[in-house]
Every structure is written in C-alpha cells, then in structure tokens.
PDB file of C-alpha atoms in Angstrom:
ATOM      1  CA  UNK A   1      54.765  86.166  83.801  1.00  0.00           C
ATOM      2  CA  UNK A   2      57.748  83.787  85.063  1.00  0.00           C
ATOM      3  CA  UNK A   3      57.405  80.302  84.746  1.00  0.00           C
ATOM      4  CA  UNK A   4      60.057  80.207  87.787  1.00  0.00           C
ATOM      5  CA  UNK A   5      58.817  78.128  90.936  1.00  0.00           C
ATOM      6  CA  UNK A   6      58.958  80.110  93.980  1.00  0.00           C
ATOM      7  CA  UNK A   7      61.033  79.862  96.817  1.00  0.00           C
ATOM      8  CA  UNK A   8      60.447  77.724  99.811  1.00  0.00           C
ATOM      9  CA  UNK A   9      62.047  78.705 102.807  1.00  0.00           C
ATOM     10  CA  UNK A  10      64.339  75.904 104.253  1.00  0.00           C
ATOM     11  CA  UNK A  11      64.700  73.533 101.438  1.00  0.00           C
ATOM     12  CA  UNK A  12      67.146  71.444 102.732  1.00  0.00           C
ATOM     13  CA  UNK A  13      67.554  70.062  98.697  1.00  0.00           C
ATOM     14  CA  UNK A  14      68.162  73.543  97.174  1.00  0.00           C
ATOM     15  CA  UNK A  15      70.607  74.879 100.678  1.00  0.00           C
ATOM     16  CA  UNK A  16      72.319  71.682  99.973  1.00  0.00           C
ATOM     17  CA  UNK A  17      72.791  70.324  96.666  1.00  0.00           C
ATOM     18  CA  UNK A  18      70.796  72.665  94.702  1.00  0.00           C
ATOM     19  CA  UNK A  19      69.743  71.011  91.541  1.00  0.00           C
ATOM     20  CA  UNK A  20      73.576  69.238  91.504  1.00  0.00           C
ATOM     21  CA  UNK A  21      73.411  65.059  92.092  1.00  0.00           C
ATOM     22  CA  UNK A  22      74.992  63.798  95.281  1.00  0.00           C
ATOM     23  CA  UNK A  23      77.904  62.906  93.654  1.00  0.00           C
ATOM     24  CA  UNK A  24      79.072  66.265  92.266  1.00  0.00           C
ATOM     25  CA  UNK A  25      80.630  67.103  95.971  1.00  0.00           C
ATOM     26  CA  UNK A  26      83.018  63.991  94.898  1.00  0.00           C
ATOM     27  CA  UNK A  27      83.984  66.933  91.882  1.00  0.00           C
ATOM     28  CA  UNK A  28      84.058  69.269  94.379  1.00  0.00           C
ATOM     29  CA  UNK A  29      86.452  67.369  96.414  1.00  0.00           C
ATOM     30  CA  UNK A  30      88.465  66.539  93.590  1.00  0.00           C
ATOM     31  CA  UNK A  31      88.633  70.145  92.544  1.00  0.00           C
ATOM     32  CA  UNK A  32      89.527  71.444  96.406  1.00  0.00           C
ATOM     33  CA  UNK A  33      92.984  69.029  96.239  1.00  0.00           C
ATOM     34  CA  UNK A  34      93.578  69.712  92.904  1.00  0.00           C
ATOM     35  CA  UNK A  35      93.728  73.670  93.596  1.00  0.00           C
ATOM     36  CA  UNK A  36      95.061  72.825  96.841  1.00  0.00           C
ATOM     37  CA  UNK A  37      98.195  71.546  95.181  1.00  0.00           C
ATOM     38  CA  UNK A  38      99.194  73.763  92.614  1.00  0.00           C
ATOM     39  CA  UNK A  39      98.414  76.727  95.557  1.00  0.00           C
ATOM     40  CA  UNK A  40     100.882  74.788  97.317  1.00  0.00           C
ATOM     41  CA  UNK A  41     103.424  74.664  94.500  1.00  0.00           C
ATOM     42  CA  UNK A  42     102.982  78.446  94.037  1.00  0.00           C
ATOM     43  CA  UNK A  43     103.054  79.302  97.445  1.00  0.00           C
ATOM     44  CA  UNK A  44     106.499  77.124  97.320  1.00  0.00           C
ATOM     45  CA  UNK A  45     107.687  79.244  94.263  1.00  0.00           C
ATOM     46  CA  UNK A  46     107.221  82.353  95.567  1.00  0.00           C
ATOM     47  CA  UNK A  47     108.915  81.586  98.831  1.00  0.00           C
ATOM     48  CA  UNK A  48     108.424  82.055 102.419  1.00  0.00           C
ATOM     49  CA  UNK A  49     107.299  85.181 104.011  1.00  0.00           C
ATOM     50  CA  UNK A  50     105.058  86.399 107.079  1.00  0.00           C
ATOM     51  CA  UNK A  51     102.213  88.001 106.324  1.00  0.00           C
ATOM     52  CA  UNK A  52     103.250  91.034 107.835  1.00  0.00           C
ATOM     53  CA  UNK A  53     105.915  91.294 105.741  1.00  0.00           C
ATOM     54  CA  UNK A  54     103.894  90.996 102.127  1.00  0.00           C
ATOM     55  CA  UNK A  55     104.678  94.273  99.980  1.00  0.00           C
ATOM     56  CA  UNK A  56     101.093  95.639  98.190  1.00  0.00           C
ATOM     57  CA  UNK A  57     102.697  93.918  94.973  1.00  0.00           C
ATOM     58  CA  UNK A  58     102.772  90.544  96.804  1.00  0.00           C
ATOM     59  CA  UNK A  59      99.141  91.217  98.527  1.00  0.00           C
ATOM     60  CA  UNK A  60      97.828  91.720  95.201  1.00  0.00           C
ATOM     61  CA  UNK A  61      99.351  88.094  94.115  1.00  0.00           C
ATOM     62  CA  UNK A  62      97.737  86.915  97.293  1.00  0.00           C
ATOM     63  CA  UNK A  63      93.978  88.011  96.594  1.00  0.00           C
ATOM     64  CA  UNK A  64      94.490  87.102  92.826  1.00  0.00           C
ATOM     65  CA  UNK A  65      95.894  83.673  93.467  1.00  0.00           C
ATOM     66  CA  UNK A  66      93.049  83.258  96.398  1.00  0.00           C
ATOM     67  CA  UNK A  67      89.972  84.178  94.213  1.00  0.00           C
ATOM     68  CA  UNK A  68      91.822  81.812  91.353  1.00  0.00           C
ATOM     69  CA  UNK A  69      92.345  78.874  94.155  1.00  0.00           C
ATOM     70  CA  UNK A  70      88.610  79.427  95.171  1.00  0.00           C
ATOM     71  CA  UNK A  71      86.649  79.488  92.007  1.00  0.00           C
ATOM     72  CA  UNK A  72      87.252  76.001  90.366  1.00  0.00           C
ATOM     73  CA  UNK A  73      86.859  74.186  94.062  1.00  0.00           C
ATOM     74  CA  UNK A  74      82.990  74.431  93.853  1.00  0.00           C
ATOM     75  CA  UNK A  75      81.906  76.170  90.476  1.00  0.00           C
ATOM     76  CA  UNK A  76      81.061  73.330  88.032  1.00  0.00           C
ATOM     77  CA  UNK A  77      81.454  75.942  85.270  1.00  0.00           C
ATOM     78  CA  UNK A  78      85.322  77.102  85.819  1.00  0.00           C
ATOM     79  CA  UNK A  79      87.615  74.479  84.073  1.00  0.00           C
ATOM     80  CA  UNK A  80      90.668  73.583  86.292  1.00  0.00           C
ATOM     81  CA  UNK A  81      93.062  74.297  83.588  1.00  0.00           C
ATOM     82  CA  UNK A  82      91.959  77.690  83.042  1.00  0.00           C
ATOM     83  CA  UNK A  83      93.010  78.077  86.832  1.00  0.00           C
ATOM     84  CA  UNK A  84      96.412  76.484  86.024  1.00  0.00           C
ATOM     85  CA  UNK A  85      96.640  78.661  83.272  1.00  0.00           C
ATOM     86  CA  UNK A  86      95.856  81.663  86.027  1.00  0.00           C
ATOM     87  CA  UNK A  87      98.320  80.088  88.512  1.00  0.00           C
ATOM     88  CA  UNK A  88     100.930  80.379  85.636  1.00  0.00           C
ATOM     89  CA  UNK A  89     100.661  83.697  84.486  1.00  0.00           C
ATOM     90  CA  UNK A  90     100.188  85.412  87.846  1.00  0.00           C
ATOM     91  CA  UNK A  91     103.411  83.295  89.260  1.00  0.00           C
ATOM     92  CA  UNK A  92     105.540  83.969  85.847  1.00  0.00           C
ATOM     93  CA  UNK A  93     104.372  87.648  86.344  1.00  0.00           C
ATOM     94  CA  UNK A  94     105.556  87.396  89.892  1.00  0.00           C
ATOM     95  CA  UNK A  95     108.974  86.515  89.424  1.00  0.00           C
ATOM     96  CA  UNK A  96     109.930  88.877  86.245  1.00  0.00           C
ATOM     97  CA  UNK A  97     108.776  91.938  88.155  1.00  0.00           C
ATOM     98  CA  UNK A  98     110.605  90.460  91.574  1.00  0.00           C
ATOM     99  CA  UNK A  99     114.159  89.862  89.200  1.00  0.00           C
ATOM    100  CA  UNK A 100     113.150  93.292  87.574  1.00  0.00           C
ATOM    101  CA  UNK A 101     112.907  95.257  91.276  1.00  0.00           C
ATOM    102  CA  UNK A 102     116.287  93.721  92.472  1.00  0.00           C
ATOM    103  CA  UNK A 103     118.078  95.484  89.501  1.00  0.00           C
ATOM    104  CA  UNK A 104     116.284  98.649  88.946  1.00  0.00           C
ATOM    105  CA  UNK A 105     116.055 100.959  92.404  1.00  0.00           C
ATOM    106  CA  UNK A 106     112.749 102.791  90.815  1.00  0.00           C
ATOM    107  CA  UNK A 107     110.624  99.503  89.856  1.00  0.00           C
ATOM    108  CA  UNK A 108     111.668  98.356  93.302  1.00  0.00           C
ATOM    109  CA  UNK A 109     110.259 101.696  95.180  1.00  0.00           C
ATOM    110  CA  UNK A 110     107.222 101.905  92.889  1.00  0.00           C
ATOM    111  CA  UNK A 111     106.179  97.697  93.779  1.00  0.00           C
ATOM    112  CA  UNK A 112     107.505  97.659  97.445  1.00  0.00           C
ATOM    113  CA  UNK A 113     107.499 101.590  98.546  1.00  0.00           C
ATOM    114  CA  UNK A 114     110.512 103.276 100.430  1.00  0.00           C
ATOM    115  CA  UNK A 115     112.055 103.479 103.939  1.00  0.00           C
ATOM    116  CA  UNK A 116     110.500 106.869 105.457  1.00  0.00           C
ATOM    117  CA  UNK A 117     112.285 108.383 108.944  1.00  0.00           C
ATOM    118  CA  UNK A 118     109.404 109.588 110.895  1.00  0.00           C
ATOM    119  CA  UNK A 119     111.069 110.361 114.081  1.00  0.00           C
ATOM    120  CA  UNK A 120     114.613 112.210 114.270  1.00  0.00           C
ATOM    121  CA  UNK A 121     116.348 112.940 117.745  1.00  0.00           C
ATOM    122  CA  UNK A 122     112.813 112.888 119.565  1.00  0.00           C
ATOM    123  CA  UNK A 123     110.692 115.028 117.521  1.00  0.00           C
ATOM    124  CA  UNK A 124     108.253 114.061 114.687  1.00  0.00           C
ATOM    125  CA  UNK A 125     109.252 114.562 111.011  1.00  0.00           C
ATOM    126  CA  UNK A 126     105.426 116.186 109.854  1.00  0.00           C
ATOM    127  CA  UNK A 127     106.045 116.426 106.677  1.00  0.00           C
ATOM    128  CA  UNK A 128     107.481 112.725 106.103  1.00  0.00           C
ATOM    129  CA  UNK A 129     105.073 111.743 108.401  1.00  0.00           C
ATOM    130  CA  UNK A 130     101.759 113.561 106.670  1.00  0.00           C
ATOM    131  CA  UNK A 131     102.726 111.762 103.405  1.00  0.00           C
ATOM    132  CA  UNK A 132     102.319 108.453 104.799  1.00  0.00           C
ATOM    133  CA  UNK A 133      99.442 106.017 105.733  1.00  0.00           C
ATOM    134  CA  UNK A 134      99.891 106.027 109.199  1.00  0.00           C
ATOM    135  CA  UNK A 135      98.251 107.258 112.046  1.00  0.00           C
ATOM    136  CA  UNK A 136      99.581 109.207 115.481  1.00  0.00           C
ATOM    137  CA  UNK A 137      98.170 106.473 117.656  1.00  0.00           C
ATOM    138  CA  UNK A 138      99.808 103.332 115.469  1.00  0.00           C
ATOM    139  CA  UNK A 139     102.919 104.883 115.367  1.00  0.00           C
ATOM    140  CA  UNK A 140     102.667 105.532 119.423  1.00  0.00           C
ATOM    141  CA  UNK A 141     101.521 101.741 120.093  1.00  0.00           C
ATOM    142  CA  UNK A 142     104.401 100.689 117.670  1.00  0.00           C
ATOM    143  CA  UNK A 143     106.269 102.862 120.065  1.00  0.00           C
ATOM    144  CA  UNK A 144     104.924 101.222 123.269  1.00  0.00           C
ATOM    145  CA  UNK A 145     105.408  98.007 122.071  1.00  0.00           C
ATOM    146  CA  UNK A 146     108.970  98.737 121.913  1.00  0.00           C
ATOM    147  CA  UNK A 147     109.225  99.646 125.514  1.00  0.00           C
ATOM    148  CA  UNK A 148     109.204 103.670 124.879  1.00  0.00           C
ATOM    149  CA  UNK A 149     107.087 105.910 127.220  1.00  0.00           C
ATOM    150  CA  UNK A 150     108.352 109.177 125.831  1.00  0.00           C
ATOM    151  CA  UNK A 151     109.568 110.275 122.679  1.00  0.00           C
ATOM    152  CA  UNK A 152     113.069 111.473 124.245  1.00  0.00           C
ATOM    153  CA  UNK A 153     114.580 108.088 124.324  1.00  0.00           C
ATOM    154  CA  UNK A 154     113.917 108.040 120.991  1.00  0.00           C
ATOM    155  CA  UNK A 155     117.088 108.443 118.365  1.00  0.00           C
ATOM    156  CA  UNK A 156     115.539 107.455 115.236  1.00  0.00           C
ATOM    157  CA  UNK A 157     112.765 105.436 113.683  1.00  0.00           C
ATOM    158  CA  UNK A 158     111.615 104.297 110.592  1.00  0.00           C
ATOM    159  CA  UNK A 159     108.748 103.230 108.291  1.00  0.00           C
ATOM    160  CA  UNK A 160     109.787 100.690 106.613  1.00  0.00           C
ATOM    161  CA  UNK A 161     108.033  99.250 103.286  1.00  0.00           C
ATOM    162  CA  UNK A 162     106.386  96.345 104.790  1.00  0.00           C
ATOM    163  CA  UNK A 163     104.607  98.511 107.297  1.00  0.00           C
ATOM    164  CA  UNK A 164     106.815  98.136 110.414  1.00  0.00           C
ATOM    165  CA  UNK A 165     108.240 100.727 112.471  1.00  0.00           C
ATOM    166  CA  UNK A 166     112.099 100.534 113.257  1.00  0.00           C
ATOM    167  CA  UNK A 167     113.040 101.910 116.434  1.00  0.00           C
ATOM    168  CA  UNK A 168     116.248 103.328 117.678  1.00  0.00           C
ATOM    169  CA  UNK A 169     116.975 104.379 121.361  1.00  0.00           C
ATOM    170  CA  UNK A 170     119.071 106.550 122.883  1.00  0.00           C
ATOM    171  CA  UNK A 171     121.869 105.400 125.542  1.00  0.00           C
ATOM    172  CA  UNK A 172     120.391 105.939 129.177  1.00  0.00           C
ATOM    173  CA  UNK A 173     122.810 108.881 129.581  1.00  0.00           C
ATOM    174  CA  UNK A 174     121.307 110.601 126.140  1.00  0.00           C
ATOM    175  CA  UNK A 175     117.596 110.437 127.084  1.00  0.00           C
ATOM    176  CA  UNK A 176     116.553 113.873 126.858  1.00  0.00           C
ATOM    177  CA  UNK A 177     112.861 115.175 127.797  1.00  0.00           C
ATOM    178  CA  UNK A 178     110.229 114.470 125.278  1.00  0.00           C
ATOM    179  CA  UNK A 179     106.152 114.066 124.327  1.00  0.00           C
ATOM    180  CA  UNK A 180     105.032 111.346 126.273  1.00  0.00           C
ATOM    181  CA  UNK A 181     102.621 108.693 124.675  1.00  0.00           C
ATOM    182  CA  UNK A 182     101.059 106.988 127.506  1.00  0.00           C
ATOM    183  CA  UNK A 183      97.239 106.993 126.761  1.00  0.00           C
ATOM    184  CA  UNK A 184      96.698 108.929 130.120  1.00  0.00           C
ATOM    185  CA  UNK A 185      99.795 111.194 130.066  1.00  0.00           C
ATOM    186  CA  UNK A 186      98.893 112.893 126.588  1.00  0.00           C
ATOM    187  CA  UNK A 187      94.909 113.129 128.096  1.00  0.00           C
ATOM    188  CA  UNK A 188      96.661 115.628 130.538  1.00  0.00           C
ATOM    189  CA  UNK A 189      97.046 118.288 127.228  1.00  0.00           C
ATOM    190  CA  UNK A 190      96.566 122.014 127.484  1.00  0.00           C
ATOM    191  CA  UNK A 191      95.989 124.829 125.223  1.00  0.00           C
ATOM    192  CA  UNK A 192      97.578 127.661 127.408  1.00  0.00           C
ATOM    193  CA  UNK A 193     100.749 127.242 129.310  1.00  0.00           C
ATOM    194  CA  UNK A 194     100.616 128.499 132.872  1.00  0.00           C
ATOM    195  CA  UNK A 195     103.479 126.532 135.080  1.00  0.00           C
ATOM    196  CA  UNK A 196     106.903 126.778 134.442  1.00  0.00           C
ATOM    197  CA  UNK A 197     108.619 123.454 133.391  1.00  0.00           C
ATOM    198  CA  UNK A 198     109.264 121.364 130.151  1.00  0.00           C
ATOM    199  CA  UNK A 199     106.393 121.385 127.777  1.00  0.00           C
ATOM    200  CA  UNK A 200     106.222 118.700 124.642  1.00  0.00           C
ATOM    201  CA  UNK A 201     104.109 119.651 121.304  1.00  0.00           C
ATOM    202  CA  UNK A 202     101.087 116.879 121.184  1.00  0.00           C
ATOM    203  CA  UNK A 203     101.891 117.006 117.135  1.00  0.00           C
ATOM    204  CA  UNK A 204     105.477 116.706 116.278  1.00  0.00           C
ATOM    205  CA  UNK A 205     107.178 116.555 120.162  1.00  0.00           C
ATOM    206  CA  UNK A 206     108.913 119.578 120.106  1.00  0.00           C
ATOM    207  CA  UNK A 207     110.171 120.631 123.685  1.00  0.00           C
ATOM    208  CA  UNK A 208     110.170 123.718 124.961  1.00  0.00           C
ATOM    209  CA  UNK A 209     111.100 125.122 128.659  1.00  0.00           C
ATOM    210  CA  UNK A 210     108.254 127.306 129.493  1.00  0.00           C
ATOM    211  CA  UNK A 211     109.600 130.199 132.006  1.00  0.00           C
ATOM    212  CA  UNK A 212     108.048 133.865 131.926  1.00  0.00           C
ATOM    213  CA  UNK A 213     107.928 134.423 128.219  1.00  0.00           C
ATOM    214  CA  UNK A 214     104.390 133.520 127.146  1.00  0.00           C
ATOM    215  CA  UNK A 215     103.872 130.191 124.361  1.00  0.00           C
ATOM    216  CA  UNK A 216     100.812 129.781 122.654  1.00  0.00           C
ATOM    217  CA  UNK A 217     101.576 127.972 118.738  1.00  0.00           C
ATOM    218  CA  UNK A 218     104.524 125.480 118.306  1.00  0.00           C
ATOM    219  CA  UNK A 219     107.174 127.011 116.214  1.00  0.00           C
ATOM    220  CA  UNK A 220     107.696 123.318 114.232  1.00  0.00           C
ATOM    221  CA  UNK A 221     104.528 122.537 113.158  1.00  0.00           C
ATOM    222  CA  UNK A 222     102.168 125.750 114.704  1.00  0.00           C
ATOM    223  CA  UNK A 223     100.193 123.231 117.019  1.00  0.00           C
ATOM    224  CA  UNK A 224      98.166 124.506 120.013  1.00  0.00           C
ATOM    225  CA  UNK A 225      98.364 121.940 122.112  1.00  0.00           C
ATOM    226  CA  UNK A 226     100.859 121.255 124.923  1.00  0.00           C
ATOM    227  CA  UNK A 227     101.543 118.517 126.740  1.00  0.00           C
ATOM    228  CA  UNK A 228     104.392 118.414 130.153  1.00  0.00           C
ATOM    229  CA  UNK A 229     107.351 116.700 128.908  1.00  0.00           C
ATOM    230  CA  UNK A 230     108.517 113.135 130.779  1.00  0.00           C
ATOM    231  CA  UNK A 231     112.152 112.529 131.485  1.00  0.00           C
ATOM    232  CA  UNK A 232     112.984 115.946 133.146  1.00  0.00           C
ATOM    233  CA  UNK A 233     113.967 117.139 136.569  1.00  0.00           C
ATOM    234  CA  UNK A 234     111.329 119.854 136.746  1.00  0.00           C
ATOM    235  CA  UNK A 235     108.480 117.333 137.064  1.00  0.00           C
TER     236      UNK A 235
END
C-alpha cells in the first residue's frame, strides 16, 4: 500500500508553496528576469516583425523559445544555463537558415512557402486555390475588408506566404459583373436557373448570361449552384 498522505482539498500550503520554503519565489523571481532578458536579447536578434507576419519557420522559433523562456522561471529543477544554452542554439539556428533562404530560392519556399494567385480577372483559380489552407469564407472577409462586394472589381489577388491576401481592383470603368460575397447576397443561391440575367458560379465566380439555352453545371469547375451576378444592368 502507499505510504503517500492523501489529499486535502484546499490546502492553501500545498496550492501555494507546495513543499518549497517562502523564499524560493525570490528564485523564482530571479529566474523570471533572468529569462526575461536573454528573451529580450533574442527577440532583439531576430528583429522586428508583427505577428501576422511570422512565417511557420519563425512560429516554430516562437513556441520553442516560449516553452524554453517558461521552464527555468518556476521549475527548481531546469538550470538557467541549460536555457541559455537553448536560447543559443535555437537563435544560431535561426539566423543560418534565414542567411541560407535569402540565397537559395528553394530553402526559402520550403521555410516561408510561396506567393499563390487565387483570383484572376474575377473568377477563382480552383485548383491554386484547393491546394491551399484557406477557406471560401476567409478569403471573402479578406475580400470585404478590402472594400469589395463582388468579385468583378476584382483584377487580381494573392496569397501571400505570411497568410495575407493581396488585393488588386479594377478601374471603375473595368468593373465587370461578378459572384457577389455579401453574406445575404450568396444566401439568395439556386440550383436551377429560371430568369434571364447574369448568373455568377457560388465556387469559382464564373459568369454566365442566362437567356433561353438551359444551364445546369458550371463549365469551370462543374458546380451546381448559381448565384445572380452584382454589377450588371440586368438586375
């Protein structure tokens, strides 16, 4: 049988201090500024950049240099130098494989990723888009964000590495119809087509002009569902 005590709900000793003296959280403080300054210097050597902006090769320096920073501030058993030592490696590590992307065009794809053009003269790429991590409804709100209710007053846009979406507008004069991407215009979908007009594909934006000549599957990306296209005269 275990020689073990048992637990006693609301010890204030053991939710405290545990079985540590009163003057280990002078340690503990100790420890905290410690880490806190050498996070600071590698923070400093690694430069500035927004959060947003952090490549997956940079977010895994963050978490790594986090759970190192963390550790030694309240674990009695993790020395401070072999945090240092941590620190060190990681930021060394860091900088070879940063000099390393900036002259090879490979190494820097594989760490950071690529550009990707999603959108091309109003219409969806699929295929560029399907290989990506991003969703029909992010890339809309990125969309909306930039002041775009339909996808016809859009030239071009692109993923970009870091996770934002570059947009690029047509000239008032170029707007053209397109898929619109209010929330409450693309709830107003249909599966058959029964009034003449401009119709938009709900999947890649396709336009068609609907007349006598029946439409059931888009020709782009064979999508069923059909949407009535903003910026046109018909509407």
């Amino acid at each position: 049988m275990s020689n073990e005590e048992p637990i006693q709900a609301f010890d204030w000793q053991r939710m405290l201090l545990h079985d540590f003296p009163l003057s280990y959280l002078g340690e503990v403080a100790l420890r905290t500024f410690v880490m806190f300054l050498i996070l600071l210097t590698a923070l400093k050597v690694s430069g500035k950049r927004e959060v947003k902006q952090l490549s997956v090769f940079e977010l895994v320096l963050v978490i790594g240099l986090g759970s190192a920073a963390g550790d030694p501030m309240f674990y009695h058993d993790v020395p401070l130098l072999a945090a240092a030592v941590v620190f060190v490696v990681m930021m060394g590590s860091y900088k070879f494989f940063t000099r390393l992307s900036d002259k090879s065009t490979p190494v820097r794809e594989f760490l950071e990723g690529k550009p990707v053009y999603v959108i091309e003269n109003g219409c969806i790429l699929v295929q560029n888009f399907d290989d990506e991590d991003l969703g029909l409804d992010e890339l809309f709100a990125e969309l909306r964000l930039a002041g775009v209710e339909h996808l016809g007053q859009v030239r071009t846009a692109i993923l970009e590495h870091n996770g934002e979406v570059s947009i690029f507008q047509f000239k008032d004069d170029d707007v053209k119809p397109g898929l619109p991407i209010l929330p409450h215009k693309l709830k107003e979908s249909v599966d058959t087509l029964s009034e003449a007009g401009h119709y938009a594909c709900c999947q890649c934006g396709q336009v068609v002009e609907y007349g006598q000549s029946p439409i059931s599957t888009c020709q782009r990306c064979d999508h069923r569902r059909w949407v009535r296209a903003e910026g046109n005269s018909d509407r």
